[in-house]
Coordinates of C-alpha atoms and ligand atoms in Angstrom, one line a residue:
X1297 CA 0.0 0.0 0.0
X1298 CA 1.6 3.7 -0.9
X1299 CA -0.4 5.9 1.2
X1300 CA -0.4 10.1 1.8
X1301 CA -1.7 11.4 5.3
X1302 CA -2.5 15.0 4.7
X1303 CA -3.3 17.4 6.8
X1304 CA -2.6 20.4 9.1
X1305 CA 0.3 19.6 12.0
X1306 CA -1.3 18.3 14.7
X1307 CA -4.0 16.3 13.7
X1308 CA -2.6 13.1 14.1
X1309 CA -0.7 12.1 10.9
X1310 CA 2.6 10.7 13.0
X1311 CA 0.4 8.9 15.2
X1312 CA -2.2 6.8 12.5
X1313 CA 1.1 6.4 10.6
X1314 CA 2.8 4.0 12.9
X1315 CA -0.3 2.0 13.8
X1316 CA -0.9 1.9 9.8
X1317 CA 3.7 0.9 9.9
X1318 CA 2.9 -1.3 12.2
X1319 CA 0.0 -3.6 11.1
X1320 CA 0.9 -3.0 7.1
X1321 CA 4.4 -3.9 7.4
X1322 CA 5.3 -0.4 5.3
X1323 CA 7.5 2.2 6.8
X1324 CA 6.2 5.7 8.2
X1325 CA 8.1 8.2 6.0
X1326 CA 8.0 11.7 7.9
X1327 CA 10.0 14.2 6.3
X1328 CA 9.5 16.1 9.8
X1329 CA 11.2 13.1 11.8
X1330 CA 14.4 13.0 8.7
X1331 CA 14.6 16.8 8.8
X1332 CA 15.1 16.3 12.8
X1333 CA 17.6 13.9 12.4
X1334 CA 19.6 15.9 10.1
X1335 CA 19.3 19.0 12.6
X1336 CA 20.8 17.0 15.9
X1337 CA 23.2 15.2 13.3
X1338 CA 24.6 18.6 11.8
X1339 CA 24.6 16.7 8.5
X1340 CA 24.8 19.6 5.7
X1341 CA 21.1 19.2 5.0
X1342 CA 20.4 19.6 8.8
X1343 CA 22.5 23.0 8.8
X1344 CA 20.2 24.1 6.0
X1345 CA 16.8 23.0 7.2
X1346 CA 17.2 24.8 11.1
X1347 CA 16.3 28.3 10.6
X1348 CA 13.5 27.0 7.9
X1349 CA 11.9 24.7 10.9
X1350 CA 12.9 27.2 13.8
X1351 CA 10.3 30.0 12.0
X1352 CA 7.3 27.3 11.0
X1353 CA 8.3 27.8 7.5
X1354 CA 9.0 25.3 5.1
X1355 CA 12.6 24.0 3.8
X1356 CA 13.3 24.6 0.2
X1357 CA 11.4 22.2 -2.2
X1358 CA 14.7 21.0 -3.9
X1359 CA 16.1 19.6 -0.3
X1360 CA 12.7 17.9 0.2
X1361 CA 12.8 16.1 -2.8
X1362 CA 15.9 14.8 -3.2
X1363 CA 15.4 13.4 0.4
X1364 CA 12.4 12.0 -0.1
X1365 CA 13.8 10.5 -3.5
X1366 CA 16.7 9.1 -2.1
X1367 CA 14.3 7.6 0.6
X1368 CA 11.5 6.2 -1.9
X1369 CA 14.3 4.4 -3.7
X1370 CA 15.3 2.0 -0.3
X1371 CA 14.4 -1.3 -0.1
X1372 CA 11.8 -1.0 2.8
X1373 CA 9.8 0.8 0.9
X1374 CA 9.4 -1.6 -2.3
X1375 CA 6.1 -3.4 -0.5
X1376 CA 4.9 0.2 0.3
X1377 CA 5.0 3.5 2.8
X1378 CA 3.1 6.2 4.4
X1379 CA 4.0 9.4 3.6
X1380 CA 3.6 11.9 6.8
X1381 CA 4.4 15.5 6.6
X1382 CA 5.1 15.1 2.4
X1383 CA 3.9 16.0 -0.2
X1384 CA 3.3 20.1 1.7
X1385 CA 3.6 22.1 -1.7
X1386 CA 2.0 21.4 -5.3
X1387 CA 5.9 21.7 -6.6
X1388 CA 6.6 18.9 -4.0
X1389 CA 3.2 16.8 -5.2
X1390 CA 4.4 17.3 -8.9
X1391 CA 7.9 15.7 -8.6
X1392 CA 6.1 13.1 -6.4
X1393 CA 4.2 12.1 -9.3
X1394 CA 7.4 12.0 -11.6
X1395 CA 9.2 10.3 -8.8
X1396 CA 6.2 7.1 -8.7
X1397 CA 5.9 7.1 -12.8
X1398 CA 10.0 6.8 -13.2
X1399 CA 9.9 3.8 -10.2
X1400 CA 6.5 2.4 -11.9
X1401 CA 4.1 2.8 -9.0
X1402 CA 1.2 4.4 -8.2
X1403 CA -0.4 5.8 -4.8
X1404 CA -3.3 4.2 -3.6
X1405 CA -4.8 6.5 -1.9
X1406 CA -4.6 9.9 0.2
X1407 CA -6.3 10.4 3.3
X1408 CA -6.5 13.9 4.6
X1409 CA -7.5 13.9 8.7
X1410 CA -9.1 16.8 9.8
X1411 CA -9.2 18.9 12.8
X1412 CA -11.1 22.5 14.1
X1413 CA -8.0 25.1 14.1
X1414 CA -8.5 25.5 18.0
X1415 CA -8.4 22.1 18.9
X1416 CA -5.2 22.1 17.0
X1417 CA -3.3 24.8 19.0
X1418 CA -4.4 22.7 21.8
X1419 CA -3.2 19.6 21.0
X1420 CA 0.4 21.2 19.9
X1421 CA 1.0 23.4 22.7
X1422 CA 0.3 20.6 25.0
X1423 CA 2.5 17.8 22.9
X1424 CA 5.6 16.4 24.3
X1425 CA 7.7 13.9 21.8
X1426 CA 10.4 11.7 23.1
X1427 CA 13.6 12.7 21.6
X1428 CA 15.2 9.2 20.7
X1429 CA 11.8 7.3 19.1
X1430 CA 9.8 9.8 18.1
X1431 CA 6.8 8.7 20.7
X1432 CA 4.0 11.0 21.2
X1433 CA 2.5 12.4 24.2
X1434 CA 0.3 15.1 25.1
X1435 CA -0.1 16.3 29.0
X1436 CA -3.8 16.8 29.5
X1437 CA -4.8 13.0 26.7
X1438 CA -1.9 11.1 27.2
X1439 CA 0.7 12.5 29.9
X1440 CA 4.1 11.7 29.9
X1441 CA 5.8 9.9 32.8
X1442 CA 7.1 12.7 35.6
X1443 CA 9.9 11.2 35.4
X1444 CA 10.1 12.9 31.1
X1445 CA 11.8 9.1 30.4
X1446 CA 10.4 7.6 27.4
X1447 CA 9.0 4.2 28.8
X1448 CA 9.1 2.6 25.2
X1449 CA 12.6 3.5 24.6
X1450 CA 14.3 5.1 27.6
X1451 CA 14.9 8.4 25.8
X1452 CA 14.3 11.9 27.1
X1453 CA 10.3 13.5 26.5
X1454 CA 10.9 16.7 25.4
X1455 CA 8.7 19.9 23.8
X1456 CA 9.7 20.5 20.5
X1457 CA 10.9 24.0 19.5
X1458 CA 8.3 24.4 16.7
X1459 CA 5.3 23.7 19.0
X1460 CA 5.5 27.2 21.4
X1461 CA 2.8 29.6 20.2
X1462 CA 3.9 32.1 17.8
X1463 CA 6.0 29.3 15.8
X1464 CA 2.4 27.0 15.8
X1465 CA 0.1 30.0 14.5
X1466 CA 3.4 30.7 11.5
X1467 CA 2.6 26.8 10.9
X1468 CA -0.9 27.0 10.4
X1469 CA -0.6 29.4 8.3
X1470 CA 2.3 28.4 6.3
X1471 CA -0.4 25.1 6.0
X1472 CA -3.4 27.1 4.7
X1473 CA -1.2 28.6 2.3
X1474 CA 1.1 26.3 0.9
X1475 CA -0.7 22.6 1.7
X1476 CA -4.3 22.8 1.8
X1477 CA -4.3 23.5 -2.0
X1478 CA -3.2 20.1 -2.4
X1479 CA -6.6 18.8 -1.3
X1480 CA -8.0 19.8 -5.0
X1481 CA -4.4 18.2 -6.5
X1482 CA -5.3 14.9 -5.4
X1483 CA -9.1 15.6 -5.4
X1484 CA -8.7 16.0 -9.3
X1485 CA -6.4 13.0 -9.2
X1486 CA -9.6 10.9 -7.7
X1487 CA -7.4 10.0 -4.6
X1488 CA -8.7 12.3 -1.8
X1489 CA -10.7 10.8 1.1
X1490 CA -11.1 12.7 3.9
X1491 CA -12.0 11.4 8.0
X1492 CA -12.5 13.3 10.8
X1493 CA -9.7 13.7 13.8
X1494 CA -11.6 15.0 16.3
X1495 CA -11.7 11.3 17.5
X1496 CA -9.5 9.3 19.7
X1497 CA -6.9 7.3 18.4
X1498 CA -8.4 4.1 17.7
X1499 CA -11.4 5.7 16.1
X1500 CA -9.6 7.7 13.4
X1501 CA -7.4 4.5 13.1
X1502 CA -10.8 2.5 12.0
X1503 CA -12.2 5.3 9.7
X1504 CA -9.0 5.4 7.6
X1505 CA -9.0 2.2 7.1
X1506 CA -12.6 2.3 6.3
X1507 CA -11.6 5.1 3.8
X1508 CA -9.0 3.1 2.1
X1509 CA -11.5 0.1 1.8
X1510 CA -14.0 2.6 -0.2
X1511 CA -11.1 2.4 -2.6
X1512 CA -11.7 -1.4 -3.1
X1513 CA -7.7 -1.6 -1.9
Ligands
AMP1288 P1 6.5 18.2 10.9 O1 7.2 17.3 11.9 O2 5.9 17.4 9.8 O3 5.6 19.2 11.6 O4 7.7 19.1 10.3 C1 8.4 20.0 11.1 C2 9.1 21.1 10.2 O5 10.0 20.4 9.2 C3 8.1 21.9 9.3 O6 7.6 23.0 10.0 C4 9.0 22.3 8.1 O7 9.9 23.3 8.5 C5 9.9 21.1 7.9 N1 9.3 20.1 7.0 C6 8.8 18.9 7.2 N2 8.3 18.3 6.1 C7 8.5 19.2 5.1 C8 8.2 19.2 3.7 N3 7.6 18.2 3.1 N4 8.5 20.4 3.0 C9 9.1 21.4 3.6 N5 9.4 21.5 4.9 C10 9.1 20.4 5.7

């Protein structure tokens, strides 16, 4: 299964994406998670993508792509993937689509999760991610140990830079501007479904796959 979660940070894309990794077999590709990996690594990419992610704005479209092309071509991801946090701009989409035709495939299907704008600066200014695996918590739905040890991995729950308020509200709007025309993209492509994520977990969990079943995949 190739798979796109789409939607506004916040609303749950990491989180569906590993129980969908998890009981498909396919990896969860966040460009988010990479681009954080490059940042603590100091790789060259890392260097370019801080100030980008420090504001809420989005890294150049050239550095996005070649990651995500470089990525695409692994082995892991020749039975599938879920793509989290990409494609975010219709230049990005675009060499998406060139990307799949060169390497034959095609996307199943995109699933866009949606959530009220409020609920989202909620949910972000109250999310806590542990720094070694990525795990999500959130202080009022799903607090953290006191302790801030990751109980999965042992790693240190931290807040990320990007969710403080003024960087969140840059996000959103970076989002409205830059992403959400990519709902008509793929509408026009046929692929769009879209699910509610005002839901707990479990519940969004059963209505993508619901919305992927639609599809006849
Ligand atoms: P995320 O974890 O998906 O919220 O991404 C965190 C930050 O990484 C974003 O605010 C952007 O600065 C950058 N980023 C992640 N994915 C992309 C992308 N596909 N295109 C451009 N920038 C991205």
């Amino acid at each position: 299964m190739r798979l796109i979660l789409l939607g506004a940070p916040g609303v749950g894309k990491g989180t569906q994406a590993k129980l969908i990794q998890k009981q498909f077999h396919i990896p969860q590709i966040s460009t988010g998670d990479m681009l954080r990996e490059a940042v603590r690594k100091e790789t060259v990419l890392g260097r370019k993508a801080k100030s980008y992610m420090e504001k809420g704005e989005l890294v150049p479209d050239e550095l996005i792509i070649d990651l995500i092309r470089e990525r695409l071509a692994s082995k892991d991801c020749q039975n599938g993937f879920i793509l989290d946090g990409f494609p975010r701009t219709i230049p990005q989409a675009e060499a998406l689509d060139r990307l799949l035709k060169e390497l034959n495939l095609e996307l199943d299907g995109v699933v866009e999760i949606k959530v009220e704008q409020e609920k989202i600066i909620q949910r972000l200014s109250n999310r806590r991610v542990c720094q070694r695996c990525g795990a999500d918590y959130n202080l009022i739905t799903n607090p953290p140990p006191s302790d801030l040890i990751c109980p999965i991995c042992g790693g240190k729950i931290v807040q990320r830079p990007d969710d403080n308020e003024a960087t969140i509200s840059n996000r959103l709007e970076v989002y409205e501007r830059q992403t959400k025309p990519l709902r008509d993209y793929y509408s026009q492509q046929g692929k769009l479904k879209t699910v509610n994520g005002d839901a707990n977990v479990e519940a969004v969990y059963q209505a993508i796959l619901e919305a992927l079943r639609e599809d006849g995949k």
